[in-house]
PDB file of C-alpha atoms in Angstrom:
ATOM      1  CA  MET A   1    -100.333 -55.763  41.978  1.00 49.00           C
ATOM      2  CA  ARG A   2     -99.949 -52.101  42.882  1.00 50.00           C
ATOM      3  CA  HIS A   3     -96.384 -52.778  43.909  1.00 52.00           C
ATOM      4  CA  ALA A   4     -95.665 -54.189  40.435  1.00 52.00           C
ATOM      5  CA  LYS A   5     -97.177 -51.088  38.803  1.00 51.00           C
ATOM      6  CA  LYS A   6     -94.945 -48.841  40.945  1.00 53.00           C
ATOM      7  CA  LYS A   7     -91.903 -50.793  39.850  1.00 52.00           C
ATOM      8  CA  THR A   8     -92.948 -50.438  36.196  1.00 55.00           C
ATOM      9  CA  LYS A   9     -93.433 -46.675  36.570  1.00 57.00           C
ATOM     10  CA  LYS A  10     -90.069 -46.360  38.288  1.00 58.00           C
ATOM     11  CA  LYS A  11     -88.439 -48.348  35.488  1.00 58.00           C
ATOM     12  CA  TYR A  12     -89.926 -46.078  32.838  1.00 61.00           C
ATOM     13  CA  LEU A  13     -88.889 -42.994  34.821  1.00 64.00           C
ATOM     14  CA  TRP A  14     -85.277 -44.141  34.832  1.00 66.00           C
ATOM     15  CA  LEU A  15     -85.503 -44.899  31.133  1.00 64.00           C
ATOM     16  CA  ILE A  16     -86.810 -41.393  30.413  1.00 66.00           C
ATOM     17  CA  ILE A  17     -84.028 -39.864  32.529  1.00 67.00           C
ATOM     18  CA  PHE A  18     -81.451 -41.942  30.661  1.00 67.00           C
ATOM     19  CA  VAL A  19     -82.816 -40.883  27.257  1.00 57.00           C
ATOM     20  CA  ILE A  20     -82.829 -37.194  28.261  1.00 63.00           C
ATOM     21  CA  ALA A  21     -79.259 -37.475  29.578  1.00 56.00           C
ATOM     22  CA  ALA A  22     -78.143 -39.164  26.352  1.00 53.00           C
ATOM     23  CA  ILE A  23     -79.746 -36.427  24.242  1.00 49.00           C
ATOM     24  CA  CYS A  24     -78.095 -33.704  26.351  1.00 46.00           C
ATOM     25  CA  PHE A  25     -74.713 -35.385  26.013  1.00 47.00           C
ATOM     26  CA  PHE A  26     -75.127 -35.717  22.244  1.00 45.00           C
ATOM     27  CA  VAL A  27     -76.020 -32.034  21.912  1.00 45.00           C
ATOM     28  CA  TRP A  28     -73.062 -31.033  24.091  1.00 43.00           C
ATOM     29  CA  LYS A  29     -70.675 -33.293  22.203  1.00 47.00           C
ATOM     30  CA  ASN A  30     -71.908 -32.017  18.839  1.00 45.00           C
ATOM     31  CA  ASN A  31     -71.626 -28.372  19.710  1.00 45.00           C
ATOM     32  CA  PHE A  32     -68.604 -28.166  21.982  1.00 45.00           C
ATOM     33  CA  SER A  33     -65.179 -29.681  22.179  1.00 45.00           C
ATOM     34  CA  SER A  34     -63.315 -30.216  25.406  1.00 43.00           C
ATOM     35  CA  ASN A  35     -62.081 -26.644  24.911  1.00 57.00           C
ATOM     36  CA  ARG A  36     -65.673 -25.389  24.879  1.00 75.00           C
ATOM     37  CA  MET A  37     -65.487 -24.152  21.303  1.00 90.00           C
ATOM     38  CA  PRO A  38     -68.777 -24.285  19.354  1.00 95.00           C
ATOM     39  CA  SER A  39     -69.253 -26.453  16.295  1.00 95.00           C
ATOM     40  CA  ASN A  40     -71.536 -23.904  14.635  1.00 96.00           C
ATOM     41  CA  TYR A  41     -71.605 -20.208  15.423  1.00 96.00           C
ATOM     42  CA  HIS A  42     -72.926 -17.514  13.073  1.00 96.00           C
ATOM     43  CA  ALA A  43     -72.582 -20.130  10.334  1.00 95.00           C
ATOM     44  CA  ASP A  44     -75.461 -18.498   8.457  1.00 94.00           C
ATOM     45  CA  GLN A  45     -73.642 -15.147   8.331  1.00 95.00           C
ATOM     46  CA  VAL A  46     -71.047 -16.204   5.752  1.00 96.00           C
ATOM     47  CA  ASP A  47     -71.855 -18.689   2.987  1.00 94.00           C
ATOM     48  CA  LEU A  48     -68.650 -20.724   2.713  1.00 97.00           C
ATOM     49  CA  ASN A  49     -68.296 -23.524   0.186  1.00 96.00           C
ATOM     50  CA  VAL A  50     -66.122 -25.686   2.451  1.00 98.00           C
ATOM     51  CA  LYS A  51     -66.607 -28.740   4.656  1.00 98.00           C
ATOM     52  CA  ALA A  52     -65.649 -26.928   7.853  1.00 98.00           C
ATOM     53  CA  ALA A  53     -64.313 -23.572   8.988  1.00 98.00           C
ATOM     54  CA  VAL A  54     -63.611 -21.476  12.037  1.00 98.00           C
ATOM     55  CA  ALA A  55     -62.412 -17.966  12.839  1.00 98.00           C
ATOM     56  CA  ILE A  56     -61.108 -16.951  16.252  1.00 98.00           C
ATOM     57  CA  ASN A  57     -59.631 -13.906  17.934  1.00 98.00           C
ATOM     58  CA  ALA A  58     -55.967 -14.775  18.452  1.00 98.00           C
ATOM     59  CA  LYS A  59     -55.716 -12.670  21.604  1.00 96.00           C
ATOM     60  CA  ASP A  60     -58.294 -14.476  23.735  1.00 96.00           C
ATOM     61  CA  GLY A  61     -59.351 -17.446  21.616  1.00 96.00           C
ATOM     62  CA  THR A  62     -62.986 -16.405  21.354  1.00 97.00           C
ATOM     63  CA  THR A  63     -64.939 -17.814  18.417  1.00 98.00           C
ATOM     64  CA  ILE A  64     -66.117 -15.351  15.772  1.00 98.00           C
ATOM     65  CA  TYR A  65     -67.425 -17.878  13.257  1.00 98.00           C
ATOM     66  CA  ALA A  66     -67.763 -21.658  13.140  1.00 98.00           C
ATOM     67  CA  LYS A  67     -69.108 -24.143  10.598  1.00 98.00           C
ATOM     68  CA  ASN A  68     -68.898 -27.857  11.443  1.00 98.00           C
ATOM     69  CA  ALA A  69     -65.869 -26.819  13.456  1.00 97.00           C
ATOM     70  CA  ASN A  70     -65.717 -29.920  15.663  1.00 97.00           C
ATOM     71  CA  GLN A  71     -65.874 -32.374  12.753  1.00 97.00           C
ATOM     72  CA  SER A  72     -62.704 -34.436  12.411  1.00 97.00           C
ATOM     73  CA  LEU A  73     -61.374 -34.085   8.855  1.00 98.00           C
ATOM     74  CA  PRO A  74     -58.071 -34.610   7.004  1.00 98.00           C
ATOM     75  CA  ILE A  75     -55.681 -31.665   7.424  1.00 98.00           C
ATOM     76  CA  ALA A  76     -52.858 -32.612   5.017  1.00 97.00           C
ATOM     77  CA  SER A  77     -49.752 -30.394   5.316  1.00 97.00           C
ATOM     78  CA  MET A  78     -51.244 -28.159   7.986  1.00 98.00           C
ATOM     79  CA  THR A  79     -49.880 -30.956  10.183  1.00 98.00           C
ATOM     80  CA  LYS A  80     -46.532 -29.200   9.836  1.00 98.00           C
ATOM     81  CA  LEU A  81     -47.688 -26.451  12.205  1.00 98.00           C
ATOM     82  CA  LEU A  82     -47.537 -28.926  15.077  1.00 98.00           C
ATOM     83  CA  THR A  83     -44.261 -30.356  13.747  1.00 98.00           C
ATOM     84  CA  VAL A  84     -42.779 -26.867  13.785  1.00 98.00           C
ATOM     85  CA  TYR A  85     -44.222 -26.101  17.245  1.00 98.00           C
ATOM     86  CA  LEU A  86     -42.442 -29.132  18.696  1.00 98.00           C
ATOM     87  CA  THR A  87     -39.244 -28.137  16.883  1.00 98.00           C
ATOM     88  CA  LEU A  88     -39.364 -24.641  18.382  1.00 98.00           C
ATOM     89  CA  GLN A  89     -40.129 -26.146  21.774  1.00 98.00           C
ATOM     90  CA  ALA A  90     -37.043 -28.394  21.516  1.00 98.00           C
ATOM     91  CA  ILE A  91     -34.908 -25.365  20.599  1.00 98.00           C
ATOM     92  CA  LYS A  92     -36.286 -23.385  23.554  1.00 98.00           C
ATOM     93  CA  GLU A  93     -35.508 -26.297  25.891  1.00 98.00           C
ATOM     94  CA  LYS A  94     -31.982 -26.454  24.379  1.00 98.00           C
ATOM     95  CA  LYS A  95     -32.398 -30.058  23.261  1.00 98.00           C
ATOM     96  CA  ILE A  96     -31.372 -28.935  19.772  1.00 98.00           C
ATOM     97  CA  SER A  97     -30.288 -25.634  18.214  1.00 98.00           C
ATOM     98  CA  TRP A  98     -30.795 -23.872  14.907  1.00 98.00           C
ATOM     99  CA  ASP A  99     -27.348 -25.110  13.907  1.00 98.00           C
ATOM    100  CA  THR A 100     -28.041 -28.759  14.748  1.00 98.00           C
ATOM    101  CA  THR A 101     -27.465 -30.853  11.624  1.00 98.00           C
ATOM    102  CA  VAL A 102     -29.161 -34.035  10.459  1.00 97.00           C
ATOM    103  CA  THR A 103     -28.507 -36.380   7.544  1.00 97.00           C
ATOM    104  CA  PRO A 104     -31.390 -37.771   5.423  1.00 96.00           C
ATOM    105  CA  THR A 105     -32.095 -41.452   5.046  1.00 94.00           C
ATOM    106  CA  GLN A 106     -32.446 -43.035   1.610  1.00 95.00           C
ATOM    107  CA  GLU A 107     -36.217 -43.092   2.080  1.00 94.00           C
ATOM    108  CA  ILE A 108     -36.327 -39.349   2.750  1.00 95.00           C
ATOM    109  CA  VAL A 109     -34.080 -38.642  -0.229  1.00 94.00           C
ATOM    110  CA  ASP A 110     -36.358 -40.759  -2.447  1.00 93.00           C
ATOM    111  CA  LEU A 111     -39.403 -38.855  -1.167  1.00 91.00           C
ATOM    112  CA  GLY A 112     -37.962 -35.710  -2.699  1.00 86.00           C
ATOM    113  CA  SER A 113     -37.878 -37.298  -6.142  1.00 84.00           C
ATOM    114  CA  ASN A 114     -41.664 -37.805  -6.195  1.00 85.00           C
ATOM    115  CA  PRO A 115     -43.153 -34.920  -8.252  1.00 84.00           C
ATOM    116  CA  ASP A 116     -46.529 -35.324  -6.536  1.00 85.00           C
ATOM    117  CA  TYR A 117     -45.112 -34.261  -3.172  1.00 89.00           C
ATOM    118  CA  ALA A 118     -43.784 -30.857  -2.137  1.00 93.00           C
ATOM    119  CA  SER A 119     -40.106 -31.187  -1.284  1.00 94.00           C
ATOM    120  CA  VAL A 120     -36.650 -29.659  -1.505  1.00 96.00           C
ATOM    121  CA  PRO A 121     -33.621 -31.407  -3.047  1.00 95.00           C
ATOM    122  CA  LEU A 122     -31.779 -33.455  -0.417  1.00 96.00           C
ATOM    123  CA  ARG A 123     -28.680 -35.580  -0.947  1.00 95.00           C
ATOM    124  CA  LEU A 124     -27.683 -38.761   0.812  1.00 95.00           C
ATOM    125  CA  GLY A 125     -24.734 -38.198   3.137  1.00 95.00           C
ATOM    126  CA  GLN A 126     -25.136 -34.415   3.240  1.00 97.00           C
ATOM    127  CA  LYS A 127     -25.947 -32.613   6.481  1.00 97.00           C
ATOM    128  CA  TYR A 128     -28.717 -30.027   6.763  1.00 98.00           C
ATOM    129  CA  THR A 129     -29.322 -27.556   9.577  1.00 98.00           C
ATOM    130  CA  VAL A 130     -32.533 -27.299  11.556  1.00 98.00           C
ATOM    131  CA  ARG A 131     -32.851 -23.696  10.329  1.00 98.00           C
ATOM    132  CA  GLU A 132     -32.765 -24.780   6.672  1.00 98.00           C
ATOM    133  CA  LEU A 133     -35.307 -27.549   7.237  1.00 98.00           C
ATOM    134  CA  TYR A 134     -37.594 -25.307   9.309  1.00 98.00           C
ATOM    135  CA  ASP A 135     -37.736 -22.703   6.536  1.00 98.00           C
ATOM    136  CA  ALA A 136     -38.352 -25.365   3.881  1.00 98.00           C
ATOM    137  CA  ALA A 137     -41.149 -27.016   5.880  1.00 98.00           C
ATOM    138  CA  LEU A 138     -42.994 -23.716   6.352  1.00 98.00           C
ATOM    139  CA  ILE A 139     -42.376 -21.945   3.043  1.00 98.00           C
ATOM    140  CA  LYS A 140     -42.153 -24.774   0.528  1.00 96.00           C
ATOM    141  CA  SER A 141     -44.206 -27.183   2.660  1.00 97.00           C
ATOM    142  CA  ALA A 142     -41.396 -29.660   2.047  1.00 97.00           C
ATOM    143  CA  ASN A 143     -42.383 -33.071   3.348  1.00 97.00           C
ATOM    144  CA  ASN A 144     -38.838 -34.395   3.351  1.00 97.00           C
ATOM    145  CA  ALA A 145     -37.724 -31.377   5.404  1.00 98.00           C
ATOM    146  CA  ALA A 146     -40.496 -31.984   7.962  1.00 98.00           C
ATOM    147  CA  ARG A 147     -39.415 -35.613   8.316  1.00 97.00           C
ATOM    148  CA  LEU A 148     -35.820 -34.591   8.906  1.00 98.00           C
ATOM    149  CA  LEU A 149     -36.959 -32.107  11.574  1.00 98.00           C
ATOM    150  CA  ALA A 150     -38.757 -34.962  13.327  1.00 98.00           C
ATOM    151  CA  ILE A 151     -35.546 -36.990  13.339  1.00 98.00           C
ATOM    152  CA  ALA A 152     -33.524 -34.013  14.582  1.00 98.00           C
ATOM    153  CA  VAL A 153     -35.915 -33.510  17.505  1.00 98.00           C
ATOM    154  CA  SER A 154     -36.750 -37.092  18.491  1.00 98.00           C
ATOM    155  CA  GLY A 155     -34.293 -39.390  16.781  1.00 97.00           C
ATOM    156  CA  SER A 156     -36.944 -41.042  14.615  1.00 97.00           C
ATOM    157  CA  GLU A 157     -40.280 -40.294  12.974  1.00 96.00           C
ATOM    158  CA  THR A 158     -41.976 -42.873  15.219  1.00 97.00           C
ATOM    159  CA  ASN A 159     -40.743 -41.160  18.379  1.00 98.00           C
ATOM    160  CA  PHE A 160     -41.817 -37.798  17.023  1.00 98.00           C
ATOM    161  CA  LEU A 161     -45.295 -39.108  16.161  1.00 98.00           C
ATOM    162  CA  ASN A 162     -45.687 -40.160  19.795  1.00 97.00           C
ATOM    163  CA  LYS A 163     -44.612 -36.678  20.828  1.00 98.00           C
ATOM    164  CA  MET A 164     -47.272 -35.159  18.544  1.00 98.00           C
ATOM    165  CA  ARG A 165     -49.955 -37.376  20.055  1.00 97.00           C
ATOM    166  CA  GLN A 166     -48.866 -36.506  23.574  1.00 98.00           C
ATOM    167  CA  GLN A 167     -49.008 -32.778  22.784  1.00 98.00           C
ATOM    168  CA  ALA A 168     -52.482 -33.130  21.267  1.00 97.00           C
ATOM    169  CA  HIS A 169     -53.622 -34.970  24.414  1.00 97.00           C
ATOM    170  CA  LYS A 170     -52.117 -32.244  26.603  1.00 97.00           C
ATOM    171  CA  TRP A 171     -54.052 -29.596  24.671  1.00 97.00           C
ATOM    172  CA  LYS A 172     -57.210 -31.772  24.808  1.00 95.00           C
ATOM    173  CA  LEU A 173     -57.512 -31.984  21.027  1.00 96.00           C
ATOM    174  CA  ASN A 174     -59.919 -34.903  21.101  1.00 89.00           C
ATOM    175  CA  ASN A 175     -60.486 -34.902  17.327  1.00 91.00           C
ATOM    176  CA  ALA A 176     -56.787 -35.173  16.460  1.00 96.00           C
ATOM    177  CA  LYS A 177     -55.271 -38.274  14.853  1.00 96.00           C
ATOM    178  CA  PHE A 178     -51.724 -38.471  13.495  1.00 97.00           C
ATOM    179  CA  VAL A 179     -50.170 -41.130  11.254  1.00 96.00           C
ATOM    180  CA  THR A 180     -47.370 -39.082   9.650  1.00 97.00           C
ATOM    181  CA  VAL A 181     -45.233 -36.163  10.796  1.00 98.00           C
ATOM    182  CA  ASP A 182     -45.665 -34.181   7.572  1.00 97.00           C
ATOM    183  CA  GLY A 183     -49.329 -34.686   6.662  1.00 96.00           C
ATOM    184  CA  LEU A 184     -48.864 -37.049   3.731  1.00 96.00           C
ATOM    185  CA  PRO A 185     -51.417 -39.875   3.637  1.00 94.00           C
ATOM    186  CA  GLU A 186     -50.271 -43.386   4.481  1.00 90.00           C
ATOM    187  CA  LYS A 187     -51.257 -46.653   2.825  1.00 81.00           C
ATOM    188  CA  ARG A 188     -52.308 -49.383   5.252  1.00 75.00           C
ATOM    189  CA  LYS A 189     -54.019 -52.759   5.118  1.00 68.00           C
ATOM    190  CA  ASN A 190     -57.404 -52.973   6.806  1.00 69.00           C
ATOM    191  CA  PHE A 191     -58.740 -56.028   8.643  1.00 65.00           C
ATOM    192  CA  LEU A 192     -59.839 -57.500   5.301  1.00 70.00           C
ATOM    193  CA  GLY A 193     -56.333 -57.234   3.915  1.00 70.00           C
ATOM    194  CA  MET A 194     -57.288 -54.433   1.522  1.00 76.00           C
ATOM    195  CA  MET A 195     -55.125 -51.331   1.102  1.00 78.00           C
ATOM    196  CA  THR A 196     -56.703 -48.155   2.449  1.00 84.00           C
ATOM    197  CA  THR A 197     -55.497 -44.568   2.739  1.00 88.00           C
ATOM    198  CA  VAL A 198     -55.131 -43.160   6.241  1.00 93.00           C
ATOM    199  CA  GLU A 199     -54.701 -39.425   6.821  1.00 96.00           C
ATOM    200  CA  ASN A 200     -53.907 -37.095   9.679  1.00 97.00           C
ATOM    201  CA  LYS A 201     -57.129 -35.609  11.006  1.00 98.00           C
ATOM    202  CA  MET A 202     -58.156 -32.711  13.183  1.00 98.00           C
ATOM    203  CA  SER A 203     -61.174 -30.492  13.518  1.00 98.00           C
ATOM    204  CA  ALA A 204     -61.109 -26.856  12.449  1.00 98.00           C
ATOM    205  CA  ASN A 205     -61.278 -25.920  16.135  1.00 98.00           C
ATOM    206  CA  ASP A 206     -58.308 -28.173  16.900  1.00 97.00           C
ATOM    207  CA  MET A 207     -56.310 -26.585  14.103  1.00 98.00           C
ATOM    208  CA  ALA A 208     -57.156 -23.097  15.358  1.00 98.00           C
ATOM    209  CA  ILE A 209     -55.904 -24.045  18.826  1.00 98.00           C
ATOM    210  CA  VAL A 210     -52.590 -25.262  17.389  1.00 98.00           C
ATOM    211  CA  ALA A 211     -52.207 -22.073  15.346  1.00 98.00           C
ATOM    212  CA  ARG A 212     -52.984 -19.873  18.347  1.00 98.00           C
ATOM    213  CA  LYS A 213     -50.555 -21.774  20.583  1.00 98.00           C
ATOM    214  CA  LEU A 214     -47.891 -21.412  17.910  1.00 98.00           C
ATOM    215  CA  ILE A 215     -48.120 -17.669  17.365  1.00 98.00           C
ATOM    216  CA  THR A 216     -48.600 -17.013  21.098  1.00 98.00           C
ATOM    217  CA  ASP A 217     -45.681 -19.109  22.321  1.00 98.00           C
ATOM    218  CA  TYR A 218     -43.423 -18.517  19.324  1.00 98.00           C
ATOM    219  CA  PRO A 219     -44.480 -15.292  17.563  1.00 98.00           C
ATOM    220  CA  GLU A 220     -41.170 -15.294  15.679  1.00 97.00           C
ATOM    221  CA  ILE A 221     -42.674 -17.926  13.369  1.00 98.00           C
ATOM    222  CA  LEU A 222     -44.425 -15.075  11.536  1.00 98.00           C
ATOM    223  CA  ASN A 223     -41.034 -13.810  10.371  1.00 98.00           C
ATOM    224  CA  THR A 224     -40.844 -16.966   8.257  1.00 98.00           C
ATOM    225  CA  THR A 225     -44.473 -17.599   7.321  1.00 98.00           C
ATOM    226  CA  LYS A 226     -44.813 -14.049   5.928  1.00 98.00           C
ATOM    227  CA  LEU A 227     -42.122 -14.688   3.298  1.00 98.00           C
ATOM    228  CA  SER A 228     -43.462 -15.055  -0.220  1.00 98.00           C
ATOM    229  CA  ARG A 229     -40.185 -16.496  -1.480  1.00 98.00           C
ATOM    230  CA  ALA A 230     -36.892 -17.681  -0.081  1.00 97.00           C
ATOM    231  CA  TYR A 231     -33.948 -19.890  -1.032  1.00 97.00           C
ATOM    232  CA  PHE A 232     -33.134 -23.378   0.155  1.00 97.00           C
ATOM    233  CA  GLN A 233     -29.458 -23.366  -0.703  1.00 94.00           C
ATOM    234  CA  ASN A 234     -29.640 -22.756  -4.492  1.00 94.00           C
ATOM    235  CA  THR A 235     -33.315 -23.652  -4.896  1.00 95.00           C
ATOM    236  CA  LEU A 236     -35.913 -20.882  -4.984  1.00 97.00           C
ATOM    237  CA  MET A 237     -38.969 -21.683  -2.838  1.00 97.00           C
ATOM    238  CA  THR A 238     -42.330 -19.995  -3.438  1.00 97.00           C
ATOM    239  CA  ASN A 239     -44.811 -20.005  -0.586  1.00 98.00           C
ATOM    240  CA  SER A 240     -48.012 -21.961  -1.220  1.00 96.00           C
ATOM    241  CA  ASN A 241     -49.890 -19.277   0.750  1.00 98.00           C
ATOM    242  CA  LYS A 242     -50.936 -17.137  -2.208  1.00 98.00           C
ATOM    243  CA  MET A 243     -52.417 -14.435   0.045  1.00 98.00           C
ATOM    244  CA  LEU A 244     -48.962 -13.143   0.928  1.00 98.00           C
ATOM    245  CA  ASN A 245     -47.608  -9.901  -0.478  1.00 96.00           C
ATOM    246  CA  GLY A 246     -46.371 -10.382  -4.044  1.00 96.00           C
ATOM    247  CA  LEU A 247     -48.408 -13.507  -4.760  1.00 97.00           C
ATOM    248  CA  SER A 248     -51.589 -14.016  -6.774  1.00 97.00           C
ATOM    249  CA  TYR A 249     -54.249 -13.687  -4.046  1.00 97.00           C
ATOM    250  CA  TYR A 250     -52.622 -10.855  -2.122  1.00 97.00           C
ATOM    251  CA  ASP A 251     -55.085  -8.196  -0.984  1.00 95.00           C
ATOM    252  CA  SER A 252     -53.794  -5.175   0.916  1.00 95.00           C
ATOM    253  CA  THR A 253     -57.122  -5.072   2.766  1.00 94.00           C
ATOM    254  CA  PHE A 254     -56.043  -8.187   4.643  1.00 94.00           C
ATOM    255  CA  PRO A 255     -52.404  -8.073   5.845  1.00 95.00           C
ATOM    256  CA  VAL A 256     -51.890 -11.845   5.901  1.00 98.00           C
ATOM    257  CA  ASP A 257     -48.596 -13.051   7.403  1.00 97.00           C
ATOM    258  CA  GLY A 258     -49.192 -16.801   7.780  1.00 96.00           C
ATOM    259  CA  LEU A 259     -49.674 -19.624   8.282  1.00 97.00           C
ATOM    260  CA  LYS A 260     -49.977 -22.874   6.316  1.00 98.00           C
ATOM    261  CA  THR A 261     -51.793 -24.548   3.441  1.00 98.00           C
ATOM    262  CA  GLY A 262     -52.534 -28.237   2.995  1.00 97.00           C
ATOM    263  CA  THR A 263     -53.718 -30.378   0.080  1.00 96.00           C
ATOM    264  CA  THR A 264     -54.332 -34.085  -0.449  1.00 95.00           C
ATOM    265  CA  ASP A 265     -57.002 -35.997  -2.365  1.00 94.00           C
ATOM    266  CA  GLY A 266     -58.732 -36.859   0.898  1.00 94.00           C
ATOM    267  CA  ALA A 267     -58.416 -33.442   2.521  1.00 97.00           C
ATOM    268  CA  GLY A 268     -59.222 -31.313  -0.481  1.00 96.00           C
ATOM    269  CA  SER A 269     -57.729 -27.827  -0.202  1.00 98.00           C
ATOM    270  CA  CYS A 270     -57.154 -26.498   3.314  1.00 98.00           C
ATOM    271  CA  PHE A 271     -55.720 -23.301   4.747  1.00 98.00           C
ATOM    272  CA  THR A 272     -54.887 -21.989   8.200  1.00 98.00           C
ATOM    273  CA  CYS A 273     -54.530 -18.232   7.890  1.00 98.00           C
ATOM    274  CA  THR A 274     -53.680 -15.366  10.198  1.00 98.00           C
ATOM    275  CA  ALA A 275     -53.809 -11.615   9.666  1.00 98.00           C
ATOM    276  CA  ASP A 276     -53.327  -8.600  11.926  1.00 97.00           C
ATOM    277  CA  LYS A 277     -55.273  -5.439  11.160  1.00 96.00           C
ATOM    278  CA  ASN A 278     -55.491  -2.392  13.408  1.00 93.00           C
ATOM    279  CA  GLY A 279     -54.128  -4.363  16.339  1.00 94.00           C
ATOM    280  CA  LYS A 280     -56.646  -7.187  15.958  1.00 96.00           C
ATOM    281  CA  ARG A 281     -55.203 -10.563  14.990  1.00 98.00           C
ATOM    282  CA  ILE A 282     -57.531 -13.158  13.502  1.00 98.00           C
ATOM    283  CA  ILE A 283     -56.900 -16.846  12.898  1.00 98.00           C
ATOM    284  CA  THR A 284     -59.040 -18.656  10.324  1.00 98.00           C
ATOM    285  CA  VAL A 285     -59.134 -22.311   9.312  1.00 98.00           C
ATOM    286  CA  ILE A 286     -60.651 -23.687   6.109  1.00 98.00           C
ATOM    287  CA  LEU A 287     -61.050 -27.449   5.651  1.00 98.00           C
ATOM    288  CA  GLY A 288     -62.180 -29.131   2.462  1.00 98.00           C
ATOM    289  CA  ALA A 289     -62.376 -26.331  -0.092  1.00 98.00           C
ATOM    290  CA  GLU A 290     -62.986 -27.484  -3.679  1.00 95.00           C
ATOM    291  CA  ASN A 291     -59.582 -26.420  -5.026  1.00 96.00           C
ATOM    292  CA  ASP A 292     -56.448 -24.494  -4.133  1.00 95.00           C
ATOM    293  CA  ASN A 293     -57.731 -21.161  -5.398  1.00 96.00           C
ATOM    294  CA  GLU A 294     -61.113 -21.577  -3.714  1.00 97.00           C
ATOM    295  CA  ARG A 295     -59.530 -21.855  -0.274  1.00 98.00           C
ATOM    296  CA  PHE A 296     -58.168 -18.321  -0.634  1.00 98.00           C
ATOM    297  CA  VAL A 297     -61.461 -16.957  -1.974  1.00 98.00           C
ATOM    298  CA  GLU A 298     -63.332 -18.457   0.981  1.00 98.00           C
ATOM    299  CA  THR A 299     -60.707 -17.236   3.436  1.00 98.00           C
ATOM    300  CA  LYS A 300     -61.125 -13.685   2.120  1.00 98.00           C
ATOM    301  CA  LYS A 301     -64.872 -13.929   2.783  1.00 97.00           C
ATOM    302  CA  LEU A 302     -64.172 -15.037   6.333  1.00 98.00           C
ATOM    303  CA  LEU A 303     -61.568 -12.345   7.003  1.00 98.00           C
ATOM    304  CA  SER A 304     -63.921  -9.695   5.618  1.00 97.00           C
ATOM    305  CA  TYR A 305     -66.613 -10.835   8.044  1.00 97.00           C
ATOM    306  CA  CYS A 306     -64.224 -10.878  10.987  1.00 97.00           C
ATOM    307  CA  PHE A 307     -62.684  -7.459  10.421  1.00 95.00           C
ATOM    308  CA  ASN A 308     -65.874  -5.695   9.394  1.00 89.00           C
TER     309      ASN A 308
END
């Protein structure tokens, strides 16, 4: 009888240990990614009306502010930062060059005729250089340009998607999910046969890691992302980052020189920003702001906190 009681006590002890271990794992998972970046840090210091946000020091990657920063959320056109990273990587490895040309498919040409999507005018049968497409993807956020870059680098969008997933795995971005190379949502049938919208997703922390990798490995990107306006052949492009000099949300207090906005119905309004002031470079990420203007208002709050 006593032996049975000992077994029961031992069983409960193991159960208690298991429950405690599960709780510890949940807390760890909720507060830290594989890169040891917190989900919430000083979140009460700045009242941001967004779903998630993060601010990091670009030099060492330390977190300055975090709100729901490990939550996986749609990122829309901020996807293009990884697309551009892989393009610059291919150029560095001499797999392609700035002068490499690529011809659009009919599908990519048709994408440019949709007024709901950011694009530049492309013509069937005409060749476009990687340099032209790179500028259009970053400044105009042209989806058709991003798709052509993917083809230039990997031969097809499918191959490039696999490359994006491999890079995310290499960087241990466990919250990342990619279905398109440009950030546009994709329509798919679920197991019930109903059409659903699938979007690229990352956490704010993931996005900050991509941004930091980009400006660390390829700082020349800032020469493009700082441009308020530029031409794609005969078409004037205006940057969707309205915090740049000469645009509506410019503030000389915050010398913003990048990086990328993103907007879809599912993502809301998003913005990955960087600014360098007095030798201190900050990277901020806003996910799920209420509208395009709000993302810049909230980013200003975050930059003010970081620099002051």
